[in-house]
Amino acid sequence: MSSKAARAHFGAFVVDFDARQLLRLDRPVHLTPKAYHLLTLLVNACPRAVSKEELQQGLWPSTFVDEANLTVLVAELRSALQDDARQPRYVRTVHGFGYAFAADVERRTAQTAAASGNAWWLLSDSVQVKLQDGEHVIGRDPTAGVWLDSGSVSRRHARLIVEPSGVALEDLGSKNGTWVNGLKLDGRADLKDRDELRFGSVRMQLRCAWEAGSTDALGPL
Protein backbone atom coordinates (compact mmCIF):
# COMPACT_ATOMS: atom_id res chain seq x y z
CA MET A 1 0.00 0.00 0.00
CA SER A 2 1.33 3.42 -0.93
CA SER A 3 2.73 5.53 1.89
CA LYS A 4 0.71 8.42 0.43
CA ALA A 5 -2.62 6.63 0.86
CA ALA A 6 -5.25 8.79 2.53
CA ARG A 7 -7.02 7.13 5.43
CA ALA A 8 -9.80 7.96 7.86
CA HIS A 9 -9.65 6.26 11.27
CA PHE A 10 -12.55 5.76 13.68
CA GLY A 11 -12.83 3.17 16.43
CA ALA A 12 -11.44 -0.14 15.17
CA PHE A 13 -12.15 0.84 11.55
CA VAL A 14 -10.15 2.48 8.79
CA VAL A 15 -11.37 3.80 5.44
CA ASP A 16 -8.57 3.50 2.89
CA PHE A 17 -9.54 6.02 0.19
CA ASP A 18 -6.84 4.93 -2.28
CA ALA A 19 -7.81 1.26 -2.02
CA ARG A 20 -11.53 2.14 -1.78
CA GLN A 21 -11.82 -0.26 1.12
CA LEU A 22 -13.14 -0.48 4.67
CA LEU A 23 -10.85 -2.26 7.14
CA ARG A 24 -11.46 -3.51 10.67
CA LEU A 25 -8.32 -4.34 12.65
CA ASP A 26 -6.48 -4.33 9.29
CA ARG A 27 -8.86 -6.91 7.81
CA PRO A 28 -11.13 -6.03 4.86
CA VAL A 29 -14.84 -5.59 5.59
CA HIS A 30 -17.13 -6.38 2.67
CA LEU A 31 -19.26 -3.50 1.39
CA THR A 32 -21.05 -3.12 -1.92
CA PRO A 33 -19.75 -0.17 -3.97
CA LYS A 34 -22.85 1.92 -3.15
CA ALA A 35 -22.56 1.24 0.58
CA TYR A 36 -18.87 2.18 0.47
CA HIS A 37 -19.78 5.39 -1.34
CA LEU A 38 -22.36 6.16 1.35
CA LEU A 39 -19.70 5.62 4.01
CA THR A 40 -17.30 8.06 2.33
CA LEU A 41 -20.04 10.69 1.96
CA LEU A 42 -20.85 10.51 5.67
CA VAL A 43 -17.22 10.34 6.81
CA ASN A 44 -16.14 13.26 4.64
CA ALA A 45 -19.07 15.37 5.82
CA CYS A 46 -18.52 14.55 9.52
CA PRO A 47 -19.62 16.11 11.84
CA ARG A 48 -22.17 17.76 9.52
CA ALA A 49 -25.51 16.01 9.15
CA VAL A 50 -26.26 15.15 5.51
CA SER A 51 -29.80 15.38 4.15
CA LYS A 52 -31.43 12.43 2.42
CA GLU A 53 -31.67 14.49 -0.75
CA GLU A 54 -27.93 15.25 -0.74
CA LEU A 55 -27.10 11.60 -0.13
CA GLN A 56 -29.42 10.44 -2.89
CA GLN A 57 -27.90 12.93 -5.33
CA GLY A 58 -24.42 11.84 -4.32
CA LEU A 59 -25.23 8.16 -4.73
CA TRP A 60 -27.55 8.37 -7.73
CA PRO A 61 -26.78 11.71 -9.43
CA SER A 62 -29.54 13.14 -11.63
CA THR A 63 -31.61 9.97 -11.10
CA PHE A 64 -34.86 9.53 -9.20
CA VAL A 65 -34.70 6.63 -6.77
CA ASP A 66 -37.07 5.46 -4.06
CA GLU A 67 -36.02 6.53 -0.56
CA ALA A 68 -36.14 2.86 0.44
CA ASN A 69 -32.90 2.32 -1.54
CA LEU A 70 -31.08 4.68 0.80
CA THR A 71 -32.60 2.95 3.83
CA VAL A 72 -31.30 -0.40 2.57
CA LEU A 73 -27.79 1.02 2.10
CA VAL A 74 -27.78 2.53 5.59
CA ALA A 75 -28.78 -0.85 7.02
CA GLU A 76 -25.98 -2.56 5.08
CA LEU A 77 -23.44 0.00 6.30
CA ARG A 78 -24.57 -0.34 9.91
CA SER A 79 -24.29 -4.12 9.66
CA ALA A 80 -20.73 -3.85 8.33
CA LEU A 81 -19.82 -1.46 11.16
CA GLN A 82 -21.59 -3.65 13.75
CA ASP A 83 -23.63 -0.59 14.63
CA ASP A 84 -27.00 -0.43 16.42
CA ALA A 85 -29.54 2.04 15.01
CA ARG A 86 -31.08 2.49 18.47
CA GLN A 87 -27.73 3.28 20.12
CA PRO A 88 -25.51 4.33 17.20
CA ARG A 89 -21.77 4.66 17.54
CA TYR A 90 -21.19 5.52 13.90
CA VAL A 91 -24.29 6.21 11.76
CA ARG A 92 -26.80 8.45 13.49
CA THR A 93 -30.31 9.01 12.13
CA VAL A 94 -31.30 12.68 12.06
CA HIS A 95 -35.07 12.27 12.13
CA GLY A 96 -36.93 14.19 9.45
CA PHE A 97 -33.66 15.15 7.74
CA GLY A 98 -31.06 12.49 7.00
CA TYR A 99 -27.98 10.95 8.60
CA ALA A 100 -24.73 11.97 10.28
CA PHE A 101 -21.49 10.21 11.12
CA ALA A 102 -21.41 10.09 14.92
CA ALA A 103 -17.82 9.02 15.67
CA ASP A 104 -14.73 11.19 15.83
CA VAL A 105 -12.77 10.79 12.59
CA GLU A 106 -9.00 11.11 12.33
CA ARG A 107 -7.68 11.65 8.81
CA ARG A 108 -4.09 10.69 8.05
CA THR A 109 -1.90 10.99 4.97
CA ALA A 110 1.82 11.09 4.37
CA GLN A 111 1.41 14.81 3.70
CA THR A 112 -0.78 15.63 6.70
CA ALA A 113 1.88 17.50 8.60
CA ALA A 114 2.84 19.64 5.64
CA ALA A 115 -0.73 20.41 4.64
CA SER A 116 -2.38 20.70 8.04
CA GLY A 117 -2.61 24.48 7.78
CA ASN A 118 -4.19 24.52 4.32
CA ALA A 119 -7.75 25.34 3.38
CA TRP A 120 -9.57 25.21 0.03
CA TRP A 121 -11.57 28.20 -1.25
CA LEU A 122 -13.81 28.77 -4.26
CA LEU A 123 -13.56 32.38 -5.39
CA SER A 124 -15.06 34.82 -7.87
CA ASP A 125 -15.27 38.62 -8.00
CA SER A 126 -18.36 38.51 -5.76
CA VAL A 127 -18.22 35.10 -4.00
CA GLN A 128 -15.76 33.63 -1.49
CA VAL A 129 -16.67 30.17 -0.21
CA LYS A 130 -14.51 28.14 2.16
CA LEU A 131 -14.86 24.45 1.30
CA GLN A 132 -15.12 21.99 4.18
CA ASP A 133 -14.37 18.29 3.73
CA GLY A 134 -17.23 16.53 1.95
CA GLU A 135 -19.40 17.24 -1.07
CA HIS A 136 -20.62 20.65 -2.17
CA VAL A 137 -23.39 20.98 -4.75
CA ILE A 138 -22.97 24.07 -6.92
CA GLY A 139 -26.10 25.51 -8.52
CA ARG A 140 -28.89 28.05 -8.81
CA ASP A 141 -31.01 26.30 -6.18
CA PRO A 142 -30.88 28.47 -3.03
CA THR A 143 -30.34 25.31 -0.97
CA ALA A 144 -27.15 24.43 -2.88
CA GLY A 145 -23.94 24.41 -0.87
CA VAL A 146 -22.49 26.96 -3.29
CA TRP A 147 -25.33 29.16 -4.56
CA LEU A 148 -24.76 30.92 -7.90
CA ASP A 149 -27.55 33.33 -8.79
CA SER A 150 -27.25 33.17 -12.57
CA GLY A 151 -29.68 32.05 -15.26
CA SER A 152 -26.82 30.26 -17.03
CA VAL A 153 -26.34 27.95 -14.03
CA SER A 154 -28.53 24.88 -13.56
CA ARG A 155 -30.33 24.35 -10.26
CA ARG A 156 -27.95 21.49 -9.47
CA HIS A 157 -25.10 22.25 -11.81
CA ALA A 158 -21.98 20.48 -10.49
CA ARG A 159 -20.47 18.93 -7.40
CA LEU A 160 -17.12 19.58 -5.70
CA ILE A 161 -15.73 16.74 -3.60
CA VAL A 162 -13.17 17.75 -0.95
CA GLU A 163 -11.25 14.82 0.52
CA PRO A 164 -8.00 14.55 2.50
CA SER A 165 -6.29 13.51 -0.72
CA GLY A 166 -7.48 16.52 -2.75
CA VAL A 167 -10.41 18.11 -4.58
CA ALA A 168 -12.43 16.76 -7.49
CA LEU A 169 -15.24 18.17 -9.63
CA GLU A 170 -18.19 16.48 -11.36
CA ASP A 171 -20.83 17.91 -13.68
CA LEU A 172 -24.41 16.98 -12.74
CA GLY A 173 -25.85 17.03 -16.23
CA SER A 174 -25.97 20.83 -16.41
CA LYS A 175 -27.53 22.55 -19.41
CA ASN A 176 -24.65 24.93 -20.12
CA GLY A 177 -21.75 22.77 -19.03
CA THR A 178 -18.93 22.84 -16.50
CA TRP A 179 -15.45 23.88 -17.64
CA VAL A 180 -11.97 23.41 -16.15
CA ASN A 181 -9.16 25.58 -17.54
CA GLY A 182 -11.14 26.14 -20.74
CA LEU A 183 -11.98 22.46 -21.31
CA LYS A 184 -15.52 21.16 -20.98
CA LEU A 185 -15.77 18.63 -18.17
CA ASP A 186 -16.81 15.11 -19.12
CA GLY A 187 -17.02 12.91 -16.02
CA ARG A 188 -14.87 13.64 -12.98
CA ALA A 189 -11.70 15.74 -12.85
CA ASP A 190 -9.12 16.11 -10.10
CA LEU A 191 -8.38 19.77 -9.38
CA LYS A 192 -5.37 21.72 -8.18
CA ASP A 193 -4.66 25.17 -6.76
CA ARG A 194 -5.43 28.06 -9.18
CA ASP A 195 -7.56 25.96 -11.56
CA GLU A 196 -9.98 28.19 -13.49
CA LEU A 197 -13.56 26.90 -13.34
CA ARG A 198 -16.69 27.96 -15.23
CA PHE A 199 -20.27 27.01 -14.41
CA GLY A 200 -22.41 28.20 -17.31
CA SER A 201 -21.15 31.79 -17.67
CA VAL A 202 -19.96 32.12 -14.04
CA ARG A 203 -16.18 32.08 -13.74
CA MET A 204 -14.49 31.03 -10.50
CA GLN A 205 -11.10 29.92 -9.27
CA LEU A 206 -10.09 27.18 -6.83
CA ARG A 207 -7.46 28.29 -4.34
CA CYS A 208 -5.52 26.54 -1.60
CA ALA A 209 -4.29 28.87 1.13
CA TRP A 210 -2.84 28.84 4.58
CA GLU A 211 -5.39 29.32 7.34
CA ALA A 212 -5.03 32.90 8.46
CA GLY A 213 -8.47 33.84 9.73
CA SER A 214 -9.17 35.64 6.46
CA THR A 215 -8.70 35.28 2.71
CA ASP A 216 -5.80 37.78 2.62
CA ALA A 217 -3.30 34.99 1.97
CA LEU A 218 -5.07 34.07 -1.27
CA GLY A 219 -3.99 37.12 -3.20
CA PRO A 220 -5.81 38.42 -6.29
CA LEU A 221 -7.71 36.19 -8.66
PDB file of C-alpha atoms in Angstrom:
ATOM      1  CA  MET A   1       0.000   0.000   0.000  1.00  0.00           C
ATOM      2  CA  SER A   2       1.327   3.421  -0.927  1.00  0.00           C
ATOM      3  CA  SER A   3       2.730   5.535   1.893  1.00  0.00           C
ATOM      4  CA  LYS A   4       0.707   8.418   0.426  1.00  0.00           C
ATOM      5  CA  ALA A   5      -2.623   6.626   0.857  1.00  0.00           C
ATOM      6  CA  ALA A   6      -5.251   8.793   2.525  1.00  0.00           C
ATOM      7  CA  ARG A   7      -7.023   7.128   5.427  1.00  0.00           C
ATOM      8  CA  ALA A   8      -9.799   7.963   7.862  1.00  0.00           C
ATOM      9  CA  HIS A   9      -9.652   6.264  11.269  1.00  0.00           C
ATOM     10  CA  PHE A  10     -12.549   5.764  13.681  1.00  0.00           C
ATOM     11  CA  GLY A  11     -12.830   3.168  16.427  1.00  0.00           C
ATOM     12  CA  ALA A  12     -11.440  -0.145  15.170  1.00  0.00           C
ATOM     13  CA  PHE A  13     -12.149   0.845  11.555  1.00  0.00           C
ATOM     14  CA  VAL A  14     -10.151   2.480   8.785  1.00  0.00           C
ATOM     15  CA  VAL A  15     -11.371   3.798   5.439  1.00  0.00           C
ATOM     16  CA  ASP A  16      -8.566   3.503   2.892  1.00  0.00           C
ATOM     17  CA  PHE A  17      -9.544   6.021   0.188  1.00  0.00           C
ATOM     18  CA  ASP A  18      -6.839   4.925  -2.282  1.00  0.00           C
ATOM     19  CA  ALA A  19      -7.807   1.263  -2.025  1.00  0.00           C
ATOM     20  CA  ARG A  20     -11.527   2.137  -1.776  1.00  0.00           C
ATOM     21  CA  GLN A  21     -11.824  -0.261   1.123  1.00  0.00           C
ATOM     22  CA  LEU A  22     -13.138  -0.481   4.674  1.00  0.00           C
ATOM     23  CA  LEU A  23     -10.847  -2.263   7.140  1.00  0.00           C
ATOM     24  CA  ARG A  24     -11.461  -3.511  10.674  1.00  0.00           C
ATOM     25  CA  LEU A  25      -8.316  -4.344  12.653  1.00  0.00           C
ATOM     26  CA  ASP A  26      -6.480  -4.331   9.295  1.00  0.00           C
ATOM     27  CA  ARG A  27      -8.855  -6.905   7.810  1.00  0.00           C
ATOM     28  CA  PRO A  28     -11.131  -6.028   4.858  1.00  0.00           C
ATOM     29  CA  VAL A  29     -14.836  -5.594   5.588  1.00  0.00           C
ATOM     30  CA  HIS A  30     -17.135  -6.380   2.665  1.00  0.00           C
ATOM     31  CA  LEU A  31     -19.258  -3.500   1.387  1.00  0.00           C
ATOM     32  CA  THR A  32     -21.047  -3.124  -1.915  1.00  0.00           C
ATOM     33  CA  PRO A  33     -19.754  -0.173  -3.973  1.00  0.00           C
ATOM     34  CA  LYS A  34     -22.851   1.924  -3.154  1.00  0.00           C
ATOM     35  CA  ALA A  35     -22.564   1.240   0.582  1.00  0.00           C
ATOM     36  CA  TYR A  36     -18.874   2.178   0.473  1.00  0.00           C
ATOM     37  CA  HIS A  37     -19.781   5.395  -1.345  1.00  0.00           C
ATOM     38  CA  LEU A  38     -22.363   6.162   1.345  1.00  0.00           C
ATOM     39  CA  LEU A  39     -19.697   5.625   4.012  1.00  0.00           C
ATOM     40  CA  THR A  40     -17.303   8.064   2.326  1.00  0.00           C
ATOM     41  CA  LEU A  41     -20.045  10.686   1.963  1.00  0.00           C
ATOM     42  CA  LEU A  42     -20.854  10.509   5.665  1.00  0.00           C
ATOM     43  CA  VAL A  43     -17.224  10.338   6.812  1.00  0.00           C
ATOM     44  CA  ASN A  44     -16.137  13.256   4.640  1.00  0.00           C
ATOM     45  CA  ALA A  45     -19.073  15.372   5.821  1.00  0.00           C
ATOM     46  CA  CYS A  46     -18.518  14.553   9.520  1.00  0.00           C
ATOM     47  CA  PRO A  47     -19.623  16.107  11.838  1.00  0.00           C
ATOM     48  CA  ARG A  48     -22.170  17.762   9.522  1.00  0.00           C
ATOM     49  CA  ALA A  49     -25.507  16.006   9.148  1.00  0.00           C
ATOM     50  CA  VAL A  50     -26.264  15.154   5.512  1.00  0.00           C
ATOM     51  CA  SER A  51     -29.799  15.379   4.152  1.00  0.00           C
ATOM     52  CA  LYS A  52     -31.435  12.426   2.424  1.00  0.00           C
ATOM     53  CA  GLU A  53     -31.666  14.494  -0.748  1.00  0.00           C
ATOM     54  CA  GLU A  54     -27.930  15.250  -0.744  1.00  0.00           C
ATOM     55  CA  LEU A  55     -27.096  11.601  -0.126  1.00  0.00           C
ATOM     56  CA  GLN A  56     -29.424  10.440  -2.891  1.00  0.00           C
ATOM     57  CA  GLN A  57     -27.903  12.931  -5.329  1.00  0.00           C
ATOM     58  CA  GLY A  58     -24.424  11.838  -4.317  1.00  0.00           C
ATOM     59  CA  LEU A  59     -25.228   8.159  -4.729  1.00  0.00           C
ATOM     60  CA  TRP A  60     -27.550   8.366  -7.734  1.00  0.00           C
ATOM     61  CA  PRO A  61     -26.785  11.713  -9.432  1.00  0.00           C
ATOM     62  CA  SER A  62     -29.537  13.136 -11.633  1.00  0.00           C
ATOM     63  CA  THR A  63     -31.609   9.972 -11.097  1.00  0.00           C
ATOM     64  CA  PHE A  64     -34.865   9.530  -9.202  1.00  0.00           C
ATOM     65  CA  VAL A  65     -34.703   6.633  -6.766  1.00  0.00           C
ATOM     66  CA  ASP A  66     -37.065   5.457  -4.063  1.00  0.00           C
ATOM     67  CA  GLU A  67     -36.022   6.533  -0.557  1.00  0.00           C
ATOM     68  CA  ALA A  68     -36.136   2.863   0.435  1.00  0.00           C
ATOM     69  CA  ASN A  69     -32.904   2.322  -1.538  1.00  0.00           C
ATOM     70  CA  LEU A  70     -31.081   4.682   0.800  1.00  0.00           C
ATOM     71  CA  THR A  71     -32.603   2.949   3.831  1.00  0.00           C
ATOM     72  CA  VAL A  72     -31.300  -0.403   2.573  1.00  0.00           C
ATOM     73  CA  LEU A  73     -27.793   1.021   2.100  1.00  0.00           C
ATOM     74  CA  VAL A  74     -27.784   2.533   5.586  1.00  0.00           C
ATOM     75  CA  ALA A  75     -28.784  -0.855   7.018  1.00  0.00           C
ATOM     76  CA  GLU A  76     -25.980  -2.562   5.076  1.00  0.00           C
ATOM     77  CA  LEU A  77     -23.444  -0.004   6.303  1.00  0.00           C
ATOM     78  CA  ARG A  78     -24.571  -0.341   9.913  1.00  0.00           C
ATOM     79  CA  SER A  79     -24.291  -4.117   9.656  1.00  0.00           C
ATOM     80  CA  ALA A  80     -20.726  -3.853   8.333  1.00  0.00           C
ATOM     81  CA  LEU A  81     -19.817  -1.459  11.156  1.00  0.00           C
ATOM     82  CA  GLN A  82     -21.585  -3.652  13.746  1.00  0.00           C
ATOM     83  CA  ASP A  83     -23.631  -0.587  14.634  1.00  0.00           C
ATOM     84  CA  ASP A  84     -27.003  -0.425  16.421  1.00  0.00           C
ATOM     85  CA  ALA A  85     -29.537   2.041  15.014  1.00  0.00           C
ATOM     86  CA  ARG A  86     -31.077   2.486  18.471  1.00  0.00           C
ATOM     87  CA  GLN A  87     -27.726   3.282  20.119  1.00  0.00           C
ATOM     88  CA  PRO A  88     -25.511   4.333  17.204  1.00  0.00           C
ATOM     89  CA  ARG A  89     -21.767   4.660  17.537  1.00  0.00           C
ATOM     90  CA  TYR A  90     -21.191   5.519  13.898  1.00  0.00           C
ATOM     91  CA  VAL A  91     -24.287   6.208  11.763  1.00  0.00           C
ATOM     92  CA  ARG A  92     -26.803   8.453  13.488  1.00  0.00           C
ATOM     93  CA  THR A  93     -30.307   9.012  12.129  1.00  0.00           C
ATOM     94  CA  VAL A  94     -31.302  12.677  12.061  1.00  0.00           C
ATOM     95  CA  HIS A  95     -35.070  12.270  12.134  1.00  0.00           C
ATOM     96  CA  GLY A  96     -36.930  14.189   9.453  1.00  0.00           C
ATOM     97  CA  PHE A  97     -33.660  15.148   7.739  1.00  0.00           C
ATOM     98  CA  GLY A  98     -31.062  12.490   7.001  1.00  0.00           C
ATOM     99  CA  TYR A  99     -27.976  10.950   8.605  1.00  0.00           C
ATOM    100  CA  ALA A 100     -24.725  11.973  10.280  1.00  0.00           C
ATOM    101  CA  PHE A 101     -21.493  10.212  11.120  1.00  0.00           C
ATOM    102  CA  ALA A 102     -21.407  10.091  14.919  1.00  0.00           C
ATOM    103  CA  ALA A 103     -17.819   9.017  15.666  1.00  0.00           C
ATOM    104  CA  ASP A 104     -14.727  11.186  15.828  1.00  0.00           C
ATOM    105  CA  VAL A 105     -12.768  10.785  12.587  1.00  0.00           C
ATOM    106  CA  GLU A 106      -8.997  11.112  12.327  1.00  0.00           C
ATOM    107  CA  ARG A 107      -7.685  11.650   8.806  1.00  0.00           C
ATOM    108  CA  ARG A 108      -4.089  10.686   8.051  1.00  0.00           C
ATOM    109  CA  THR A 109      -1.900  10.986   4.971  1.00  0.00           C
ATOM    110  CA  ALA A 110       1.820  11.090   4.367  1.00  0.00           C
ATOM    111  CA  GLN A 111       1.406  14.807   3.704  1.00  0.00           C
ATOM    112  CA  THR A 112      -0.784  15.625   6.699  1.00  0.00           C
ATOM    113  CA  ALA A 113       1.884  17.502   8.605  1.00  0.00           C
ATOM    114  CA  ALA A 114       2.843  19.636   5.637  1.00  0.00           C
ATOM    115  CA  ALA A 115      -0.731  20.408   4.636  1.00  0.00           C
ATOM    116  CA  SER A 116      -2.381  20.703   8.039  1.00  0.00           C
ATOM    117  CA  GLY A 117      -2.611  24.478   7.781  1.00  0.00           C
ATOM    118  CA  ASN A 118      -4.188  24.523   4.321  1.00  0.00           C
ATOM    119  CA  ALA A 119      -7.754  25.342   3.380  1.00  0.00           C
ATOM    120  CA  TRP A 120      -9.575  25.215   0.029  1.00  0.00           C
ATOM    121  CA  TRP A 121     -11.567  28.200  -1.247  1.00  0.00           C
ATOM    122  CA  LEU A 122     -13.812  28.766  -4.261  1.00  0.00           C
ATOM    123  CA  LEU A 123     -13.561  32.379  -5.392  1.00  0.00           C
ATOM    124  CA  SER A 124     -15.061  34.824  -7.874  1.00  0.00           C
ATOM    125  CA  ASP A 125     -15.268  38.617  -8.003  1.00  0.00           C
ATOM    126  CA  SER A 126     -18.356  38.510  -5.763  1.00  0.00           C
ATOM    127  CA  VAL A 127     -18.222  35.103  -3.996  1.00  0.00           C
ATOM    128  CA  GLN A 128     -15.761  33.632  -1.487  1.00  0.00           C
ATOM    129  CA  VAL A 129     -16.668  30.166  -0.212  1.00  0.00           C
ATOM    130  CA  LYS A 130     -14.509  28.143   2.158  1.00  0.00           C
ATOM    131  CA  LEU A 131     -14.855  24.452   1.299  1.00  0.00           C
ATOM    132  CA  GLN A 132     -15.123  21.995   4.176  1.00  0.00           C
ATOM    133  CA  ASP A 133     -14.374  18.289   3.730  1.00  0.00           C
ATOM    134  CA  GLY A 134     -17.227  16.533   1.954  1.00  0.00           C
ATOM    135  CA  GLU A 135     -19.405  17.236  -1.072  1.00  0.00           C
ATOM    136  CA  HIS A 136     -20.622  20.651  -2.165  1.00  0.00           C
ATOM    137  CA  VAL A 137     -23.393  20.982  -4.749  1.00  0.00           C
ATOM    138  CA  ILE A 138     -22.971  24.073  -6.916  1.00  0.00           C
ATOM    139  CA  GLY A 139     -26.096  25.509  -8.515  1.00  0.00           C
ATOM    140  CA  ARG A 140     -28.890  28.050  -8.815  1.00  0.00           C
ATOM    141  CA  ASP A 141     -31.007  26.297  -6.179  1.00  0.00           C
ATOM    142  CA  PRO A 142     -30.878  28.473  -3.032  1.00  0.00           C
ATOM    143  CA  THR A 143     -30.343  25.309  -0.968  1.00  0.00           C
ATOM    144  CA  ALA A 144     -27.153  24.426  -2.875  1.00  0.00           C
ATOM    145  CA  GLY A 145     -23.943  24.411  -0.870  1.00  0.00           C
ATOM    146  CA  VAL A 146     -22.490  26.960  -3.295  1.00  0.00           C
ATOM    147  CA  TRP A 147     -25.331  29.158  -4.565  1.00  0.00           C
ATOM    148  CA  LEU A 148     -24.755  30.920  -7.901  1.00  0.00           C
ATOM    149  CA  ASP A 149     -27.547  33.334  -8.787  1.00  0.00           C
ATOM    150  CA  SER A 150     -27.254  33.171 -12.568  1.00  0.00           C
ATOM    151  CA  GLY A 151     -29.683  32.049 -15.256  1.00  0.00           C
ATOM    152  CA  SER A 152     -26.820  30.259 -17.025  1.00  0.00           C
ATOM    153  CA  VAL A 153     -26.335  27.953 -14.026  1.00  0.00           C
ATOM    154  CA  SER A 154     -28.530  24.881 -13.558  1.00  0.00           C
ATOM    155  CA  ARG A 155     -30.329  24.351 -10.260  1.00  0.00           C
ATOM    156  CA  ARG A 156     -27.947  21.491  -9.466  1.00  0.00           C
ATOM    157  CA  HIS A 157     -25.099  22.245 -11.813  1.00  0.00           C
ATOM    158  CA  ALA A 158     -21.985  20.484 -10.491  1.00  0.00           C
ATOM    159  CA  ARG A 159     -20.467  18.932  -7.398  1.00  0.00           C
ATOM    160  CA  LEU A 160     -17.123  19.584  -5.697  1.00  0.00           C
ATOM    161  CA  ILE A 161     -15.730  16.744  -3.596  1.00  0.00           C
ATOM    162  CA  VAL A 162     -13.170  17.755  -0.947  1.00  0.00           C
ATOM    163  CA  GLU A 163     -11.245  14.825   0.517  1.00  0.00           C
ATOM    164  CA  PRO A 164      -8.004  14.548   2.499  1.00  0.00           C
ATOM    165  CA  SER A 165      -6.287  13.513  -0.720  1.00  0.00           C
ATOM    166  CA  GLY A 166      -7.476  16.521  -2.750  1.00  0.00           C
ATOM    167  CA  VAL A 167     -10.407  18.111  -4.581  1.00  0.00           C
ATOM    168  CA  ALA A 168     -12.432  16.755  -7.494  1.00  0.00           C
ATOM    169  CA  LEU A 169     -15.245  18.174  -9.632  1.00  0.00           C
ATOM    170  CA  GLU A 170     -18.190  16.479 -11.360  1.00  0.00           C
ATOM    171  CA  ASP A 171     -20.826  17.915 -13.678  1.00  0.00           C
ATOM    172  CA  LEU A 172     -24.408  16.978 -12.738  1.00  0.00           C
ATOM    173  CA  GLY A 173     -25.852  17.029 -16.234  1.00  0.00           C
ATOM    174  CA  SER A 174     -25.970  20.826 -16.413  1.00  0.00           C
ATOM    175  CA  LYS A 175     -27.534  22.546 -19.413  1.00  0.00           C
ATOM    176  CA  ASN A 176     -24.653  24.930 -20.123  1.00  0.00           C
ATOM    177  CA  GLY A 177     -21.745  22.772 -19.030  1.00  0.00           C
ATOM    178  CA  THR A 178     -18.925  22.840 -16.498  1.00  0.00           C
ATOM    179  CA  TRP A 179     -15.451  23.881 -17.638  1.00  0.00           C
ATOM    180  CA  VAL A 180     -11.968  23.409 -16.146  1.00  0.00           C
ATOM    181  CA  ASN A 181      -9.158  25.583 -17.538  1.00  0.00           C
ATOM    182  CA  GLY A 182     -11.136  26.135 -20.737  1.00  0.00           C
ATOM    183  CA  LEU A 183     -11.984  22.456 -21.310  1.00  0.00           C
ATOM    184  CA  LYS A 184     -15.520  21.155 -20.977  1.00  0.00           C
ATOM    185  CA  LEU A 185     -15.774  18.629 -18.169  1.00  0.00           C
ATOM    186  CA  ASP A 186     -16.813  15.112 -19.123  1.00  0.00           C
ATOM    187  CA  GLY A 187     -17.022  12.913 -16.025  1.00  0.00           C
ATOM    188  CA  ARG A 188     -14.874  13.640 -12.984  1.00  0.00           C
ATOM    189  CA  ALA A 189     -11.702  15.736 -12.849  1.00  0.00           C
ATOM    190  CA  ASP A 190      -9.119  16.115 -10.102  1.00  0.00           C
ATOM    191  CA  LEU A 191      -8.383  19.767  -9.376  1.00  0.00           C
ATOM    192  CA  LYS A 192      -5.372  21.719  -8.178  1.00  0.00           C
ATOM    193  CA  ASP A 193      -4.662  25.169  -6.764  1.00  0.00           C
ATOM    194  CA  ARG A 194      -5.432  28.056  -9.180  1.00  0.00           C
ATOM    195  CA  ASP A 195      -7.557  25.960 -11.556  1.00  0.00           C
ATOM    196  CA  GLU A 196      -9.984  28.187 -13.485  1.00  0.00           C
ATOM    197  CA  LEU A 197     -13.561  26.904 -13.338  1.00  0.00           C
ATOM    198  CA  ARG A 198     -16.687  27.963 -15.226  1.00  0.00           C
ATOM    199  CA  PHE A 199     -20.271  27.006 -14.414  1.00  0.00           C
ATOM    200  CA  GLY A 200     -22.407  28.204 -17.309  1.00  0.00           C
ATOM    201  CA  SER A 201     -21.151  31.787 -17.667  1.00  0.00           C
ATOM    202  CA  VAL A 202     -19.963  32.119 -14.040  1.00  0.00           C
ATOM    203  CA  ARG A 203     -16.178  32.078 -13.740  1.00  0.00           C
ATOM    204  CA  MET A 204     -14.488  31.035 -10.498  1.00  0.00           C
ATOM    205  CA  GLN A 205     -11.095  29.917  -9.267  1.00  0.00           C
ATOM    206  CA  LEU A 206     -10.092  27.182  -6.830  1.00  0.00           C
ATOM    207  CA  ARG A 207      -7.459  28.286  -4.335  1.00  0.00           C
ATOM    208  CA  CYS A 208      -5.515  26.540  -1.602  1.00  0.00           C
ATOM    209  CA  ALA A 209      -4.293  28.871   1.132  1.00  0.00           C
ATOM    210  CA  TRP A 210      -2.841  28.838   4.584  1.00  0.00           C
ATOM    211  CA  GLU A 211      -5.391  29.316   7.343  1.00  0.00           C
ATOM    212  CA  ALA A 212      -5.032  32.901   8.463  1.00  0.00           C
ATOM    213  CA  GLY A 213      -8.466  33.837   9.732  1.00  0.00           C
ATOM    214  CA  SER A 214      -9.174  35.645   6.459  1.00  0.00           C
ATOM    215  CA  THR A 215      -8.701  35.285   2.710  1.00  0.00           C
ATOM    216  CA  ASP A 216      -5.796  37.780   2.624  1.00  0.00           C
ATOM    217  CA  ALA A 217      -3.298  34.986   1.970  1.00  0.00           C
ATOM    218  CA  LEU A 218      -5.068  34.068  -1.267  1.00  0.00           C
ATOM    219  CA  GLY A 219      -3.994  37.122  -3.195  1.00  0.00           C
ATOM    220  CA  PRO A 220      -5.808  38.418  -6.291  1.00  0.00           C
ATOM    221  CA  LEU A 221      -7.711  36.185  -8.658  1.00  0.00           C
TER     222      LEU A 221
END
